[in-house]
Amino acid sequence: MNNQQTQTNYPALYTLIVVFFFWGFIAAGNSVFIPFCKNYFHLDQFQSQLIDFAFYSAYYIGALLLFIFGTIGGKDLVGKWGYKRSIVYGLLFSALGAAAMIVAVEVNVYTGMLIGLFIVALGFSLQQTAANSFAVLLGDPKTGASRVNLGGGINSLGTTIGPLIVGFALFGTFETISDAEIANLPLNKVVYLYIGVGLLFILAAGLFHFSKKVPPGYNLEDMEPANKARTTLITMTILLLCAFIPVFTSYKSETALHILDLKEQAALSNDQGLLAQIKELTHGLEIKRMFWLLGALAVVVGGLLFAYKSASKKPEGWGALKYPQLVLGMLALFVYVGIEVAIGSNLGELLTLDEFGNLQSSQITPYVSMYWGGMMIGRWAGAIAAFDFSTSKKKILTIIVPLIAFTIIIGVNSLAGFDMSVLYYFIVCVALQILAFFISKDKPVRTLIIFGTFGLLAMITGLLTSGTIAIYSFLAGGLACSIMWGSIFSLSIVGLGKYTEQGSGFLVMMILGGGIIPPIQGKLSDIIGIHNSYIVPVIGFLYIIVFAIMVRKFLTKQGIDIDGIEAEGGH
């Protein structure tokens, strides 16, 4: 690798930060896009969640392809291309995805939109693989964490603003539009949005490519071999495809078409016998779909456990997967990203229930903004530890920074014309998060246990209540998830030595959780209702707590000081 500099390259850093903003902007905007598409294209909850499936599975596919080609060639592709060129390639690929989205919107095809989002996220996968390492390279390695955390903070600002901009592009106004009217809305503003986004991708790529102040960032070290890990991951991917295909094809099956015919007949005759038959056939079909989706989940969990068990007996050929903290961490990151996305993506449907306010899709934007804004609140507060402040200043900032972030979220939504009075008292949840930070004391294991418990109690409260208390509880999931990426990441790669880079790549693959867990919750909601489907994040937070307890045991056995581990920046 080229020599690292001691002075921060600020022009390059500011250009890089724009890329972090894009990730958050598009990802959080999907939470508004999902309920819109559900009403516009007349989808069920699972079908609407395919937006997450397309977006987050692209991260997995991108990271997997980089790993496969890297192990075949013996060199890390991103390091071989250079971090600068890799980010340029990623931005141009995302611009291609934006163009695909424009075409899909123009021809009004939902599947085309999914393909467009997949291509955008495939570019993000390449950008993200390079960006964190690149941020460390742009100055003194000792202050690398602060630059990554700054990127994470800007990413979270994107998650706060994204729902507002996407909401305006979809609905064209901040006035209430009923869900029944959505199907008649023109999509020209979505075209304008993606023209703008695509041009920004190209502009950012140009800034990177032509800037002489941005170093190439080569890393020509040999890639550690891991043939067994490669074979296992390829097998998992094929099995995942085999699990999802029957679900997709079931929507055009004889049973599904027969149900549609019966619904048309029932609409004309209101025959109770037909309605009972429809209910019975639909339930059976939904159970079959759920079986295959749970099979996809079993493939991921089973594949990782198989890798861990096999590597513990004979570690040769498994690469980084021979470390138990990494395998458990991959599963933890899969679960964390999955529940983080699932809570936000299913929020729009939850808010349509009478006991949750009976809101229209055009009214959910401030709630989605507050949920993803919870990420910003937590990450801004978490970033304080990366700076060289005195202990007393850190304590003061740990109180002030979350309150400032909360005020910004309220402010930007109010400026957009939304009545935020219903969310003023959410500051109580922010106060609980501040308390959790003080108890955690910047220690990753303790942080995961405390914030995992915070999320678990919030989800249980949301399940057992309704109205404002339940809404606040589910929104608090964003506060709980906000610092988990860094804690899970740092605990998973500590002690990996020469396998650290490879382990980081495996962890990025587990963003796949955002593509599998939200559709599972979506299908569960089709069966037991959207409110009850929030049992999914309850199970997720439980595993994260278990992971923290187990990883402490494994790291202690390896003689690693867990209290000395510093958290990596947010994704």
XYZ file of C-alpha atoms in Angstrom, residues 249-265 281 285 289:
20
model
C -43.592 -17.962 -9.224
C -46.443 -18.647 -6.759
C -47.984 -15.276 -7.689
C -48.672 -16.634 -11.183
C -49.572 -20.172 -10.056
C -52.912 -21.850 -10.791
C -53.971 -21.375 -7.161
C -53.155 -17.650 -7.202
C -55.027 -17.113 -10.493
C -57.967 -19.149 -9.186
C -58.108 -16.929 -6.076
C -58.210 -13.835 -8.307
C -61.133 -15.308 -10.285
C -63.001 -16.106 -7.067
C -62.407 -12.562 -5.784
C -63.939 -11.129 -8.949
C -66.971 -13.386 -8.524
C -57.082 -21.005 -0.360
C -50.857 -20.364 -0.310
C -44.738 -18.985 0.675
